[in-house]
PDB file of C-alpha atoms in Angstrom:
ATOM      1  CA  MET A   1     -43.572  -4.543  67.523  1.00 79.00           C
ATOM      2  CA  ASN A   2     -40.122  -6.064  68.031  1.00 81.00           C
ATOM      3  CA  GLN A   3     -39.330  -9.656  67.076  1.00 81.00           C
ATOM      4  CA  LEU A   4     -37.416 -11.821  69.559  1.00 79.00           C
ATOM      5  CA  HIS A   5     -35.220 -14.682  68.339  1.00 80.00           C
ATOM      6  CA  LEU A   6     -32.937 -17.109  70.170  1.00 65.00           C
ATOM      7  CA  GLU A   7     -30.071 -18.997  68.591  1.00 70.00           C
ATOM      8  CA  SER A   8     -26.856 -20.668  69.617  1.00 61.00           C
ATOM      9  CA  GLN A   9     -23.306 -20.530  68.378  1.00 67.00           C
ATOM     10  CA  ILE A  10     -20.154 -22.411  69.238  1.00 61.00           C
ATOM     11  CA  TYR A  11     -17.113 -20.225  69.743  1.00 62.00           C
ATOM     12  CA  SER A  12     -13.503 -21.414  69.689  1.00 56.00           C
ATOM     13  CA  PHE A  13     -10.564 -19.470  70.993  1.00 56.00           C
ATOM     14  CA  GLU A  14      -7.038 -20.089  69.681  1.00 52.00           C
ATOM     15  CA  ASN A  15      -5.354 -20.130  73.088  1.00 57.00           C
ATOM     16  CA  ASP A  16      -8.061 -22.170  74.778  1.00 64.00           C
ATOM     17  CA  SER A  17      -8.522 -25.917  74.704  1.00 68.00           C
ATOM     18  CA  CYS A  18     -12.307 -25.548  75.124  1.00 68.00           C
ATOM     19  CA  ARG A  19     -15.074 -24.742  72.725  1.00 70.00           C
ATOM     20  CA  TYR A  20     -17.806 -22.571  74.202  1.00 73.00           C
ATOM     21  CA  PHE A  21     -21.512 -23.027  73.515  1.00 74.00           C
ATOM     22  CA  VAL A  22     -23.125 -19.592  73.716  1.00 77.00           C
ATOM     23  CA  PRO A  23     -26.885 -18.957  73.478  1.00 82.00           C
ATOM     24  CA  LEU A  24     -27.708 -15.610  71.833  1.00 84.00           C
ATOM     25  CA  ILE A  25     -30.724 -13.302  71.934  1.00 89.00           C
ATOM     26  CA  LEU A  26     -31.506 -11.380  68.767  1.00 88.00           C
ATOM     27  CA  VAL A  27     -34.079  -8.599  68.661  1.00 90.00           C
ATOM     28  CA  ASP A  28     -35.123  -7.528  65.179  1.00 88.00           C
ATOM     29  CA  GLY A  29     -32.163  -9.545  63.854  1.00 85.00           C
ATOM     30  CA  GLU A  30     -29.544  -7.738  65.959  1.00 88.00           C
ATOM     31  CA  PRO A  31     -27.709  -9.188  68.983  1.00 88.00           C
ATOM     32  CA  LEU A  32     -29.147  -7.835  72.228  1.00 90.00           C
ATOM     33  CA  THR A  33     -25.624  -7.274  73.560  1.00 91.00           C
ATOM     34  CA  ASP A  34     -21.994  -8.298  72.993  1.00 90.00           C
ATOM     35  CA  PHE A  35     -22.200 -12.061  73.513  1.00 85.00           C
ATOM     36  CA  SER A  36     -18.433 -12.403  73.248  1.00 81.00           C
ATOM     37  CA  TYR A  37     -18.436 -10.753  76.703  1.00 86.00           C
ATOM     38  CA  TYR A  38     -21.900 -11.378  78.178  1.00 89.00           C
ATOM     39  CA  GLY A  39     -23.874 -14.594  78.541  1.00 87.00           C
ATOM     40  CA  ILE A  40     -27.586 -15.175  78.916  1.00 88.00           C
ATOM     41  CA  CYS A  41     -29.406 -17.125  81.563  1.00 89.00           C
ATOM     42  CA  LEU A  42     -31.982 -19.280  79.823  1.00 88.00           C
ATOM     43  CA  THR A  43     -33.645 -20.080  83.155  1.00 91.00           C
ATOM     44  CA  GLU A  44     -34.322 -16.380  83.831  1.00 93.00           C
ATOM     45  CA  LEU A  45     -35.447 -15.879  80.222  1.00 93.00           C
ATOM     46  CA  GLU A  46     -37.867 -18.805  80.487  1.00 93.00           C
ATOM     47  CA  GLN A  47     -39.248 -17.507  83.808  1.00 95.00           C
ATOM     48  CA  SER A  48     -39.928 -14.119  82.181  1.00 96.00           C
ATOM     49  CA  ILE A  49     -42.634 -15.760  80.054  1.00 95.00           C
ATOM     50  CA  VAL A  50     -44.912 -16.162  83.058  1.00 93.00           C
ATOM     51  CA  LYS A  51     -44.944 -12.955  85.112  1.00 94.00           C
ATOM     52  CA  ASN A  52     -43.708  -9.426  85.680  1.00 97.00           C
ATOM     53  CA  GLY A  53     -40.413  -9.017  87.421  1.00 98.00           C
ATOM     54  CA  GLU A  54     -36.731  -8.209  87.233  1.00 98.00           C
ATOM     55  CA  TYR A  55     -34.788 -10.953  85.478  1.00 97.00           C
ATOM     56  CA  PHE A  56     -31.031 -11.319  85.100  1.00 95.00           C
ATOM     57  CA  ILE A  57     -31.317 -12.552  81.522  1.00 94.00           C
ATOM     58  CA  ILE A  58     -28.046 -10.828  80.603  1.00 93.00           C
ATOM     59  CA  THR A  59     -25.252 -12.079  82.842  1.00 91.00           C
ATOM     60  CA  CYS A  60     -21.570 -12.919  82.903  1.00 88.00           C
ATOM     61  CA  TRP A  61     -20.326 -16.057  81.166  1.00 82.00           C
ATOM     62  CA  CYS A  62     -19.688 -17.474  84.645  1.00 82.00           C
ATOM     63  CA  GLY A  63     -23.380 -17.016  85.517  1.00 84.00           C
ATOM     64  CA  VAL A  64     -22.901 -14.230  88.098  1.00 90.00           C
ATOM     65  CA  PRO A  65     -24.352 -10.953  86.703  1.00 92.00           C
ATOM     66  CA  GLU A  66     -22.288  -8.719  89.015  1.00 94.00           C
ATOM     67  CA  CYS A  67     -19.094 -10.257  87.619  1.00 91.00           C
ATOM     68  CA  ALA A  68     -19.922  -8.548  84.295  1.00 92.00           C
ATOM     69  CA  GLY A  69     -21.077  -5.313  85.969  1.00 94.00           C
ATOM     70  CA  ILE A  70     -24.793  -6.151  85.712  1.00 95.00           C
ATOM     71  CA  GLU A  71     -26.438  -5.010  88.931  1.00 96.00           C
ATOM     72  CA  GLN A  72     -29.954  -4.514  87.571  1.00 96.00           C
ATOM     73  CA  GLY A  73     -31.878  -7.120  85.644  1.00 96.00           C
ATOM     74  CA  ILE A  74     -34.222  -6.601  82.748  1.00 97.00           C
ATOM     75  CA  LYS A  75     -37.565  -5.317  83.995  1.00 98.00           C
ATOM     76  CA  VAL A  76     -40.286  -7.369  82.314  1.00 97.00           C
ATOM     77  CA  TYR A  77     -43.881  -6.101  82.255  1.00 97.00           C
ATOM     78  CA  HIS A  78     -46.805  -8.183  81.010  1.00 97.00           C
ATOM     79  CA  ASP A  79     -50.123  -6.819  79.876  1.00 94.00           C
ATOM     80  CA  GLN A  80     -52.893  -8.487  77.917  1.00 91.00           C
ATOM     81  CA  ASN A  81     -51.233  -8.444  74.474  1.00 92.00           C
ATOM     82  CA  THR A  82     -47.623  -7.393  74.986  1.00 93.00           C
ATOM     83  CA  ILE A  83     -44.511  -7.989  77.036  1.00 95.00           C
ATOM     84  CA  LYS A  84     -42.227  -5.009  77.562  1.00 96.00           C
ATOM     85  CA  TRP A  85     -38.537  -5.025  78.455  1.00 96.00           C
ATOM     86  CA  THR A  86     -36.766  -2.115  80.095  1.00 97.00           C
ATOM     87  CA  ILE A  87     -33.017  -2.652  80.144  1.00 97.00           C
ATOM     88  CA  THR A  88     -30.654  -0.348  82.026  1.00 97.00           C
ATOM     89  CA  GLN A  89     -27.466  -2.439  81.876  1.00 94.00           C
ATOM     90  CA  PRO A  90     -25.268  -2.984  79.989  1.00 94.00           C
ATOM     91  CA  LYS A  91     -26.978  -0.489  77.648  1.00 93.00           C
ATOM     92  CA  LYS A  92     -30.298   1.334  78.070  1.00 96.00           C
ATOM     93  CA  GLN A  93     -32.895  -0.150  75.747  1.00 95.00           C
ATOM     94  CA  GLN A  94     -36.646  -0.763  75.611  1.00 95.00           C
ATOM     95  CA  PHE A  95     -38.512  -3.368  73.622  1.00 94.00           C
ATOM     96  CA  THR A  96     -42.144  -4.401  73.234  1.00 94.00           C
ATOM     97  CA  PHE A  97     -43.040  -7.915  72.086  1.00 92.00           C
ATOM     98  CA  SER A  98     -46.295  -9.650  71.205  1.00 92.00           C
ATOM     99  CA  VAL A  99     -47.161 -12.116  74.012  1.00 93.00           C
ATOM    100  CA  ASN A 100     -47.624 -15.021  71.586  1.00 91.00           C
ATOM    101  CA  ASP A 101     -44.453 -14.264  69.600  1.00 91.00           C
ATOM    102  CA  TYR A 102     -42.460 -13.903  72.829  1.00 92.00           C
ATOM    103  CA  LYS A 103     -43.601 -17.249  74.245  1.00 92.00           C
ATOM    104  CA  THR A 104     -43.064 -19.007  70.924  1.00 92.00           C
ATOM    105  CA  ALA A 105     -39.587 -17.538  70.392  1.00 90.00           C
ATOM    106  CA  ILE A 106     -38.421 -18.555  73.862  1.00 91.00           C
ATOM    107  CA  THR A 107     -39.897 -22.063  73.958  1.00 90.00           C
ATOM    108  CA  GLN A 108     -38.845 -22.930  70.400  1.00 89.00           C
ATOM    109  CA  GLY A 109     -35.462 -21.240  70.859  1.00 87.00           C
ATOM    110  CA  ILE A 110     -34.663 -23.184  74.027  1.00 87.00           C
ATOM    111  CA  ALA A 111     -35.744 -26.445  72.384  1.00 87.00           C
ATOM    112  CA  GLN A 112     -33.445 -25.707  69.417  1.00 85.00           C
ATOM    113  CA  ILE A 113     -30.568 -24.772  71.745  1.00 83.00           C
ATOM    114  CA  LYS A 114     -30.965 -28.096  73.593  1.00 84.00           C
ATOM    115  CA  GLU A 115     -30.906 -29.944  70.281  1.00 83.00           C
ATOM    116  CA  ASN A 116     -27.815 -28.040  69.096  1.00 80.00           C
ATOM    117  CA  LEU A 117     -26.120 -28.724  72.426  1.00 79.00           C
ATOM    118  CA  ALA A 118     -26.803 -32.458  72.155  1.00 81.00           C
ATOM    119  CA  ILE A 119     -25.323 -32.547  68.645  1.00 80.00           C
ATOM    120  CA  ALA A 120     -22.289 -30.455  69.658  1.00 75.00           C
ATOM    121  CA  SER A 121     -21.578 -32.506  72.773  1.00 76.00           C
ATOM    122  CA  GLN A 122     -21.411 -35.690  70.673  1.00 81.00           C
ATOM    123  CA  ARG A 123     -18.637 -34.188  68.518  1.00 74.00           C
ATOM    124  CA  GLU A 124     -16.580 -32.285  71.078  1.00 62.00           C
ATOM    125  CA  GLU A 125     -14.091 -33.602  73.594  1.00 61.00           C
ATOM    126  CA  LYS A 126     -14.243 -30.536  75.821  1.00 70.00           C
ATOM    127  CA  LEU A 127     -17.280 -28.253  75.575  1.00 70.00           C
ATOM    128  CA  GLU A 128     -18.148 -25.460  78.033  1.00 69.00           C
ATOM    129  CA  ILE A 129     -21.758 -24.308  78.282  1.00 66.00           C
ATOM    130  CA  VAL A 130     -22.157 -20.610  78.959  1.00 64.00           C
ATOM    131  CA  PRO A 131     -23.412 -19.656  81.521  1.00 63.00           C
ATOM    132  CA  TYR A 132     -25.571 -22.530  82.811  1.00 52.00           C
ATOM    133  CA  PRO A 133     -26.120 -26.114  81.687  1.00 48.00           C
ATOM    134  CA  LEU A 134     -29.556 -26.672  80.201  1.00 47.00           C
ATOM    135  CA  GLN A 135     -31.658 -29.117  82.186  1.00 49.00           C
TER     136      GLN A 135
END
């Protein structure tokens, strides 16, 4: 069974006056995708806890999946003990997670990201949140 983990990093770019706050998804310790190019939508990720569906968890940094060439979301299937992901874009992948581990990783990960964001925003003059502000 795969292990899901969320974390956040703050990226700086030499020719940019902003620092970017980028949430990451790690599966079995490896980044799900290239987060220097793609962003994640925490709202879609959080909604995937509850029910089956197609979720645009991977998106563009601007928040519009099509901008990054993502035209199909992650298909999320729930059964009694597992949650399965079928990803077709940007790279074909499949993962199966324990329901309890999945819910815990997402809820604790989002709480930690909010805490990290609060700390970072106190220190930074200009901070961009990618792709959506956390509410």
